[in-house]
Amino acid sequence: MGSEPRIKAAAKKALEKYGCGSCGPRGFYGSIDIHEALEERFAAFMHAERAIAFSDASSCATSTIAAFAKRGDLLVIDQAISEPLKTGCVLSRANVLAYKHNDADDLLRILKAVAHDDLKKNRKPASQRRFIVTEAIFRDGADVAPLKDIIDLKQKFGYRLILDEALSFGVLGPNGKGLHEAQGIPISAIDATLIDLGPALGSVGGLCLGSVEVIEHQRLSGAGYCFSAAAPPFVSACALEALDILQSQAHLAVENNPNSTLSRLQLNAKALRHGLQTVGLIPRYFVDLYESLNDSRNDPVPFVLLTLANPSNDIPTDLTTLTEISQAAAHLGFAVAIAQNALVINNHALPSGFPQLPPKSLAIRLTTRASHDAAQIRSLCNAMRKAAQTILAVSV
């Protein structure tokens, strides 16, 4: 979307009308009509009661969690959640428990243990606010959450659900509304849904969608809303124009018409995942994180994380190896990124008492988009095999 002429024209028009900045937080002279239009349009598109817009997607996630969970409350999180969600959990000062990544059985185990503890301590569940926090598409896993199972469990045990659809909005579902649409779940079953306006819409900012009570509460208690400058009007204009494009192609996407940007993206995602499995790259050189390639539910996810099949178990050494593979791929015409291990960057950020979470895996990230064609994806897969073969000196 970022290269769409319509979006560039919308940005120019908004700059000419409003200027560049918003001049303050939303509650202090920073609200402009286009911010309110953004909230109304997205709420209507997603069939949510209300929406609240943040100038930054990360602060949207962090602020939403901390606005509702406080000291003494309980957050049950997937152990692979992203840094913004993790930061929100830390800032909330709530008690945090972590379940194994995408493991509904382990989530059930934890919820049963909490219920057993309630009986043991004669504690009423309503005396403590309780939330399940997960991503729809995991940025550090390249896979999707078992949302139906999570919904069933949160309803059975009386929890609220905060779902981060940052990477799934504009990607999953027949209309691009995200994982809940792809799995046939009404958005009303989710207490707070988070959206990133960047990945699929080519803009900047975040949105939280939910009931009137969930949204209006954050206008006075959401730190990212109250204390951060509102988004520049032109980025809101870009998001609205991108939403128009997404909606205008909805009927094509439902029919899997290749003229739909969303359909092309989903087809390319599947082609990338299947292509990597057919060129001899896996498992000789790499393994895919969490074995996401073996689960068809992940087929529409447009990126893949590949870790070394035979790592040295020394982070600097493995980082050097992946960097050399990335550079070799670049010489063949393909830019691939490296997702760095948390031990390299910020493993120190979690306070004592926070559950021990597995570090991010050191991996190569391969991403496709709607503008790629089948030949380019095949060439990428072959280039990755050639780059890995050259650096690792293993013949296929």
Short mmCIF file of C-alpha atoms in Angstrom, two decimals:
data_model
loop_
_atom_site.label_atom_id
_atom_site.label_comp_id
_atom_site.label_asym_id
_atom_site.label_seq_id
_atom_site.Cartn_x
_atom_site.Cartn_y
_atom_site.Cartn_z
CA MET A 1 0.00 0.00 0.00
CA GLY A 2 2.87 2.36 0.71
CA SER A 3 3.56 2.82 -3.00
CA GLU A 4 -0.09 3.26 -4.02
CA PRO A 5 -0.52 6.57 -5.92
CA ARG A 6 -3.90 7.11 -4.24
CA ILE A 7 -2.29 6.98 -0.80
CA LYS A 8 0.46 9.40 -1.79
CA ALA A 9 -2.19 11.77 -3.16
CA ALA A 10 -4.19 11.50 0.07
CA ALA A 11 -1.08 12.34 2.10
CA LYS A 12 -0.35 15.40 -0.05
CA LYS A 13 -3.93 16.64 0.18
CA ALA A 14 -3.94 16.27 3.98
CA LEU A 15 -0.60 18.07 4.29
CA GLU A 16 -1.97 20.97 2.29
CA LYS A 17 -5.13 21.11 4.41
CA TYR A 18 -3.83 20.44 7.94
CA GLY A 19 -0.09 21.00 7.82
CA CYS A 20 2.30 18.40 9.22
CA GLY A 21 1.93 18.00 12.98
CA SER A 22 -1.01 17.59 15.33
CA CYS A 23 0.41 20.00 17.95
CA GLY A 24 -0.49 17.98 21.04
CA PRO A 25 -2.05 14.88 22.61
CA ARG A 26 -5.59 13.94 21.68
CA GLY A 27 -7.05 15.35 24.91
CA PHE A 28 -5.10 18.61 24.69
CA TYR A 29 -5.70 20.36 21.35
CA GLY A 30 -4.37 17.40 19.35
CA SER A 31 -7.69 15.93 18.14
CA ILE A 32 -8.54 16.74 14.55
CA ASP A 33 -11.62 15.68 12.61
CA ILE A 34 -9.62 13.17 10.58
CA HIS A 35 -8.60 11.33 13.77
CA GLU A 36 -12.25 10.91 14.70
CA ALA A 37 -13.09 9.84 11.14
CA LEU A 38 -10.34 7.20 11.36
CA GLU A 39 -11.82 5.77 14.57
CA GLU A 40 -15.37 5.76 13.22
CA ARG A 41 -14.48 4.20 9.87
CA PHE A 42 -12.39 1.39 11.33
CA ALA A 43 -14.97 0.60 14.00
CA ALA A 44 -17.65 0.34 11.31
CA PHE A 45 -15.45 -1.80 9.04
CA MET A 46 -14.59 -4.19 11.86
CA HIS A 47 -18.16 -4.24 13.26
CA ALA A 48 -16.86 -3.06 16.64
CA GLU A 49 -18.72 -0.67 18.91
CA ARG A 50 -15.91 1.86 19.13
CA ALA A 51 -12.25 2.44 18.28
CA ILE A 52 -9.51 4.61 19.74
CA ALA A 53 -6.51 5.74 17.68
CA PHE A 54 -2.91 5.96 18.89
CA SER A 55 -0.06 7.69 17.11
CA ASP A 56 2.16 4.60 17.48
CA ALA A 57 1.21 0.93 17.23
CA SER A 58 3.64 -0.18 19.92
CA SER A 59 2.28 2.33 22.42
CA CYS A 60 -1.23 1.19 21.50
CA ALA A 61 -0.41 -2.35 22.64
CA THR A 62 1.57 -1.28 25.70
CA SER A 63 -0.98 1.32 26.79
CA THR A 64 -4.04 -0.89 26.36
CA ILE A 65 -2.75 -3.62 28.67
CA ALA A 66 -1.58 -1.18 31.34
CA ALA A 67 -4.89 0.73 31.20
CA PHE A 68 -6.85 -2.30 32.38
CA ALA A 69 -4.54 -4.59 34.34
CA LYS A 70 -3.17 -3.26 37.63
CA ARG A 71 -1.19 -4.54 40.58
CA GLY A 72 -2.89 -7.67 41.94
CA ASP A 73 -4.62 -8.52 38.65
CA LEU A 74 -3.68 -11.52 36.48
CA LEU A 75 -2.33 -11.68 32.94
CA VAL A 76 -1.99 -15.09 31.26
CA ILE A 77 0.23 -14.64 28.22
CA ASP A 78 1.54 -16.71 25.35
CA GLN A 79 5.27 -17.08 25.99
CA ALA A 80 6.08 -15.78 22.48
CA ILE A 81 4.27 -12.43 22.65
CA SER A 82 6.00 -9.41 21.15
CA GLU A 83 8.00 -6.77 22.99
CA PRO A 84 5.21 -4.11 23.06
CA LEU A 85 2.79 -6.57 24.68
CA LYS A 86 5.49 -7.73 27.08
CA THR A 87 6.23 -4.13 28.03
CA GLY A 88 2.54 -3.52 28.71
CA CYS A 89 2.51 -6.50 31.06
CA VAL A 90 5.54 -5.16 32.91
CA LEU A 91 4.09 -1.65 33.24
CA SER A 92 0.78 -3.00 34.53
CA ARG A 93 2.54 -4.55 37.57
CA ALA A 94 -0.01 -7.35 37.38
CA ASN A 95 0.80 -10.97 38.16
CA VAL A 96 1.88 -12.73 34.98
CA LEU A 97 1.71 -16.41 34.03
CA ALA A 98 2.93 -17.75 30.68
CA TYR A 99 1.70 -20.75 28.72
CA LYS A 100 3.62 -22.64 26.04
CA HIS A 101 3.47 -21.03 22.63
CA ASN A 102 0.15 -21.70 20.88
CA ASP A 103 -0.54 -24.60 23.23
CA ALA A 104 -4.21 -24.52 24.23
CA ASP A 105 -3.72 -27.55 26.44
CA ASP A 106 -1.06 -25.75 28.45
CA LEU A 107 -3.31 -22.69 28.68
CA LEU A 108 -6.04 -24.94 30.05
CA ARG A 109 -3.59 -26.34 32.59
CA ILE A 110 -2.78 -22.85 33.86
CA LEU A 111 -6.42 -21.75 34.04
CA LYS A 112 -7.31 -24.89 35.97
CA ALA A 113 -4.43 -24.26 38.37
CA VAL A 114 -5.66 -20.71 39.01
CA ALA A 115 -9.20 -22.01 39.61
CA HIS A 116 -7.84 -24.61 42.03
CA ASP A 117 -5.90 -21.89 43.82
CA ASP A 118 -9.13 -19.86 44.12
CA LEU A 119 -10.79 -22.74 45.95
CA LYS A 120 -7.78 -23.31 48.16
CA LYS A 121 -7.61 -19.64 49.20
CA ASN A 122 -11.37 -19.12 49.22
CA ARG A 123 -10.84 -16.36 46.67
CA LYS A 124 -13.62 -15.17 44.39
CA PRO A 125 -12.53 -14.97 40.74
CA ALA A 126 -14.33 -11.61 40.42
CA SER A 127 -12.01 -10.12 43.03
CA GLN A 128 -9.23 -10.05 40.46
CA ARG A 129 -9.32 -8.80 36.86
CA ARG A 130 -8.02 -11.55 34.61
CA PHE A 131 -6.86 -11.39 31.01
CA ILE A 132 -5.46 -13.66 28.34
CA VAL A 133 -3.00 -11.85 26.06
CA THR A 134 -1.94 -13.20 22.69
CA GLU A 135 -1.08 -12.23 19.14
CA ALA A 136 -3.05 -13.29 16.07
CA ILE A 137 0.06 -13.67 13.90
CA PHE A 138 3.19 -13.91 16.01
CA ARG A 139 5.97 -11.67 14.77
CA ASP A 140 8.48 -13.91 16.54
CA GLY A 141 6.85 -17.14 15.39
CA ALA A 142 5.37 -16.54 11.91
CA ASP A 143 2.33 -18.60 12.93
CA VAL A 144 -1.26 -18.00 14.00
CA ALA A 145 -2.89 -18.45 17.38
CA PRO A 146 -5.50 -21.17 18.05
CA LEU A 147 -8.08 -18.44 18.55
CA LYS A 148 -11.18 -20.63 18.74
CA ASP A 149 -9.66 -22.69 21.55
CA ILE A 150 -8.61 -19.55 23.40
CA ILE A 151 -12.08 -18.03 23.08
CA ASP A 152 -13.65 -21.21 24.45
CA LEU A 153 -11.29 -21.22 27.43
CA LYS A 154 -11.65 -17.54 28.24
CA GLN A 155 -15.43 -17.89 28.27
CA LYS A 156 -15.35 -21.07 30.34
CA PHE A 157 -13.07 -19.60 33.02
CA GLY A 158 -14.31 -16.00 32.93
CA TYR A 159 -11.29 -14.18 31.50
CA ARG A 160 -11.07 -11.20 29.18
CA LEU A 161 -9.07 -11.42 25.96
CA ILE A 162 -6.62 -8.88 24.52
CA LEU A 163 -5.79 -9.90 20.94
CA ASP A 164 -3.06 -8.20 18.92
CA GLU A 165 -4.06 -8.29 15.25
CA ALA A 166 -1.11 -6.06 14.29
CA LEU A 167 0.23 -8.39 11.60
CA SER A 168 -3.05 -10.08 10.66
CA PHE A 169 -5.16 -7.03 9.79
CA GLY A 170 -5.16 -6.62 6.02
CA VAL A 171 -3.67 -10.10 5.70
CA LEU A 172 -6.04 -12.77 7.05
CA GLY A 173 -9.71 -13.36 6.37
CA PRO A 174 -11.77 -12.94 3.19
CA ASN A 175 -12.03 -9.18 3.80
CA GLY A 176 -8.69 -8.70 5.54
CA LYS A 177 -10.19 -8.07 8.97
CA GLY A 178 -7.78 -10.43 10.67
CA LEU A 179 -7.62 -13.79 12.38
CA HIS A 180 -11.02 -13.51 14.04
CA GLU A 181 -12.64 -13.14 10.60
CA ALA A 182 -10.55 -15.96 9.14
CA GLN A 183 -11.76 -18.29 11.92
CA GLY A 184 -15.37 -17.10 11.84
CA ILE A 185 -15.32 -15.45 15.28
CA PRO A 186 -17.31 -12.24 15.90
CA ILE A 187 -15.16 -9.36 17.12
CA SER A 188 -17.54 -8.97 20.06
CA ALA A 189 -16.07 -12.19 21.50
CA ILE A 190 -12.75 -10.33 21.92
CA ASP A 191 -12.58 -7.69 24.63
CA ALA A 192 -9.81 -5.59 23.08
CA THR A 193 -8.52 -5.95 19.51
CA LEU A 194 -5.31 -4.15 18.53
CA ILE A 195 -4.43 -3.08 14.98
CA ASP A 196 -1.22 -1.74 13.46
CA LEU A 197 -1.76 0.67 10.57
CA GLY A 198 1.72 0.05 9.19
CA PRO A 199 2.23 -3.48 7.83
CA ALA A 200 -0.79 -3.80 5.51
CA LEU A 201 -1.94 -0.20 5.10
CA GLY A 202 1.34 1.64 4.57
CA SER A 203 0.62 4.19 7.29
CA VAL A 204 1.67 4.77 10.90
CA GLY A 205 -0.22 4.31 14.17
CA GLY A 206 -2.40 1.86 16.02
CA LEU A 207 -6.03 1.29 16.93
CA CYS A 208 -7.76 -0.49 19.77
CA LEU A 209 -11.29 -1.72 19.09
CA GLY A 210 -13.84 -2.89 21.62
CA SER A 211 -16.99 -2.00 23.51
CA VAL A 212 -17.92 1.57 24.41
CA GLU A 213 -16.69 0.99 27.96
CA VAL A 214 -13.34 -0.47 26.86
CA ILE A 215 -12.63 2.41 24.50
CA GLU A 216 -13.86 5.36 26.52
CA HIS A 217 -11.95 4.15 29.60
CA GLN A 218 -8.71 4.57 27.67
CA ARG A 219 -9.37 8.20 26.79
CA LEU A 220 -8.62 9.07 30.40
CA SER A 221 -6.40 6.18 31.54
CA GLY A 222 -4.46 5.13 28.44
CA ALA A 223 -0.96 6.59 28.80
CA GLY A 224 -0.22 6.26 25.08
CA TYR A 225 -3.36 8.25 24.29
CA CYS A 226 -3.18 10.89 27.03
CA PHE A 227 0.52 11.72 27.00
CA SER A 228 1.66 11.17 23.42
CA ALA A 229 1.14 13.64 20.60
CA ALA A 230 -1.69 12.71 18.28
CA ALA A 231 -0.77 11.26 14.90
CA PRO A 232 0.06 13.73 12.11
CA PRO A 233 -3.17 14.19 10.14
CA PHE A 234 -1.59 13.05 6.88
CA VAL A 235 -0.82 9.55 8.22
CA SER A 236 -4.47 9.20 9.27
CA ALA A 237 -5.47 10.27 5.77
CA CYS A 238 -3.19 7.57 4.35
CA ALA A 239 -4.80 4.91 6.57
CA LEU A 240 -8.30 5.98 5.53
CA GLU A 241 -7.38 5.85 1.85
CA ALA A 242 -5.80 2.41 2.30
CA LEU A 243 -8.98 1.23 4.03
CA ASP A 244 -11.00 2.49 1.06
CA ILE A 245 -8.81 0.42 -1.25
CA LEU A 246 -9.14 -2.66 0.96
CA GLN A 247 -12.92 -2.29 1.10
CA SER A 248 -13.25 -1.61 -2.63
CA GLN A 249 -11.57 -4.95 -3.38
CA ALA A 250 -13.46 -6.98 -0.79
CA HIS A 251 -15.74 -8.68 -3.31
CA LEU A 252 -12.70 -9.70 -5.38
CA ALA A 253 -10.88 -11.09 -2.36
CA VAL A 254 -13.84 -13.24 -1.36
CA GLU A 255 -13.74 -14.77 -4.86
CA ASN A 256 -9.91 -15.20 -4.69
CA ASN A 257 -9.66 -12.93 -7.72
CA PRO A 258 -5.97 -12.24 -8.52
CA ASN A 259 -6.88 -8.60 -9.15
CA SER A 260 -7.40 -8.26 -5.40
CA THR A 261 -4.34 -7.09 -3.47
CA LEU A 262 -5.40 -9.24 -0.52
CA SER A 263 -5.82 -12.37 -2.65
CA ARG A 264 -2.40 -11.86 -4.27
CA LEU A 265 -0.82 -11.47 -0.85
CA GLN A 266 -2.40 -14.65 0.49
CA LEU A 267 -1.46 -16.60 -2.65
CA ASN A 268 2.12 -15.34 -2.47
CA ALA A 269 2.36 -16.26 1.21
CA LYS A 270 1.33 -19.81 0.41
CA ALA A 271 3.74 -19.95 -2.55
CA LEU A 272 6.63 -18.79 -0.38
CA ARG A 273 5.95 -21.35 2.33
CA HIS A 274 5.51 -24.22 -0.11
CA GLY A 275 8.46 -23.10 -2.24
CA LEU A 276 10.87 -23.20 0.69
CA GLN A 277 9.89 -26.80 1.33
CA THR A 278 10.43 -27.94 -2.26
CA VAL A 279 13.89 -26.52 -3.10
CA GLY A 280 15.85 -28.58 -0.58
CA LEU A 281 16.42 -25.68 1.80
CA ILE A 282 14.59 -27.35 4.70
CA PRO A 283 15.66 -29.30 6.71
CA ARG A 284 19.21 -29.57 5.32
CA TYR A 285 20.20 -25.95 5.91
CA PHE A 286 17.38 -24.47 7.95
CA VAL A 287 14.43 -25.42 10.11
CA ASP A 288 11.40 -23.18 10.33
CA LEU A 289 10.61 -21.77 13.73
CA TYR A 290 7.83 -23.67 15.55
CA GLU A 291 7.44 -25.85 12.41
CA SER A 292 4.93 -23.35 11.07
CA LEU A 293 5.38 -24.56 7.48
CA ASN A 294 3.81 -27.91 8.37
CA ASP A 295 0.50 -26.36 9.47
CA SER A 296 -1.84 -25.23 6.68
CA ARG A 297 -3.46 -22.71 9.04
CA ASN A 298 -0.29 -20.65 8.62
CA ASP A 299 -0.37 -20.65 4.81
CA PRO A 300 -1.62 -17.03 4.52
CA VAL A 301 1.11 -15.68 6.83
CA PRO A 302 3.37 -13.69 4.45
CA PHE A 303 6.67 -14.18 6.26
CA VAL A 304 8.76 -17.09 7.49
CA LEU A 305 11.46 -17.36 10.16
CA LEU A 306 14.29 -19.79 9.41
CA THR A 307 16.83 -20.90 12.00
CA LEU A 308 20.02 -22.80 11.29
CA ALA A 309 19.52 -26.56 11.12
CA ASN A 310 22.88 -27.10 12.80
CA PRO A 311 23.57 -24.10 15.02
CA SER A 312 26.86 -23.72 16.86
CA ASN A 313 25.02 -22.72 20.05
CA ASP A 314 27.25 -19.65 20.16
CA ILE A 315 25.13 -16.58 19.38
CA PRO A 316 27.86 -14.35 17.87
CA THR A 317 29.05 -17.22 15.63
CA ASP A 318 25.54 -18.02 14.42
CA LEU A 319 24.78 -14.33 13.90
CA THR A 320 27.87 -14.05 11.71
CA THR A 321 26.79 -17.10 9.69
CA LEU A 322 23.30 -15.73 9.10
CA THR A 323 24.71 -12.33 8.20
CA GLU A 324 26.95 -13.94 5.57
CA ILE A 325 23.97 -15.87 4.16
CA SER A 326 21.95 -12.66 4.07
CA GLN A 327 24.75 -10.87 2.24
CA ALA A 328 25.08 -13.74 -0.24
CA ALA A 329 21.35 -13.54 -0.93
CA ALA A 330 21.69 -9.79 -1.46
CA HIS A 331 24.36 -10.39 -4.10
CA LEU A 332 21.83 -12.62 -5.84
CA GLY A 333 19.27 -9.80 -5.81
CA PHE A 334 17.21 -10.51 -2.69
CA ALA A 335 17.10 -8.55 0.55
CA VAL A 336 16.46 -10.75 3.58
CA ALA A 337 16.44 -9.63 7.20
CA ILE A 338 17.83 -11.16 10.38
CA ALA A 339 15.65 -11.37 13.48
CA GLN A 340 18.16 -11.03 16.31
CA ASN A 341 18.16 -13.09 19.44
CA ALA A 342 16.84 -11.35 22.56
CA LEU A 343 20.08 -12.17 24.37
CA VAL A 344 21.82 -9.88 21.89
CA ILE A 345 19.47 -6.94 22.39
CA ASN A 346 17.22 -6.70 25.43
CA ASN A 347 16.97 -9.79 27.60
CA HIS A 348 17.70 -7.57 30.61
CA ALA A 349 14.38 -5.71 30.26
CA LEU A 350 12.17 -8.12 32.24
CA PRO A 351 11.93 -7.50 35.99
CA SER A 352 12.39 -10.11 38.67
CA GLY A 353 9.21 -12.09 39.28
CA PHE A 354 8.26 -12.03 35.60
CA PRO A 355 7.99 -15.56 34.18
CA GLN A 356 11.06 -16.86 32.40
CA LEU A 357 10.32 -16.67 28.70
CA PRO A 358 12.37 -18.37 25.99
CA PRO A 359 14.61 -15.89 24.16
CA LYS A 360 13.85 -14.89 20.61
CA SER A 361 15.43 -17.27 18.16
CA LEU A 362 18.19 -16.03 15.91
CA ALA A 363 16.62 -16.39 12.48
CA ILE A 364 16.44 -15.17 8.92
CA ARG A 365 13.13 -13.53 8.08
CA LEU A 366 11.77 -13.96 4.55
CA THR A 367 8.79 -11.80 3.60
CA THR A 368 6.61 -11.55 0.52
CA ARG A 369 4.08 -8.93 -0.49
CA ALA A 370 1.21 -8.60 -2.93
CA SER A 371 3.34 -6.99 -5.67
CA HIS A 372 5.63 -10.02 -6.01
CA ASP A 373 4.94 -12.60 -8.71
CA ALA A 374 5.34 -16.36 -8.72
CA ALA A 375 8.65 -16.24 -10.62
CA GLN A 376 10.18 -13.87 -8.07
CA ILE A 377 9.16 -16.12 -5.19
CA ARG A 378 10.64 -19.18 -6.90
CA SER A 379 13.84 -17.23 -7.54
CA LEU A 380 14.01 -16.21 -3.88
CA CYS A 381 13.71 -19.80 -2.72
CA ASN A 382 16.44 -20.92 -5.12
CA ALA A 383 18.65 -17.96 -4.17
CA MET A 384 18.32 -18.82 -0.49
CA ARG A 385 19.36 -22.39 -1.19
CA LYS A 386 22.35 -21.22 -3.21
CA ALA A 387 23.37 -18.68 -0.55
CA ALA A 388 23.11 -21.25 2.23
CA GLN A 389 25.01 -23.83 0.18
CA THR A 390 27.80 -21.33 -0.49
CA ILE A 391 28.23 -20.19 3.10
CA LEU A 392 27.66 -23.49 4.82
CA ALA A 393 29.65 -25.44 2.19
CA VAL A 394 27.12 -28.24 2.02
CA SER A 395 26.03 -29.67 -1.30
CA VAL A 396 22.45 -30.63 -2.05
#
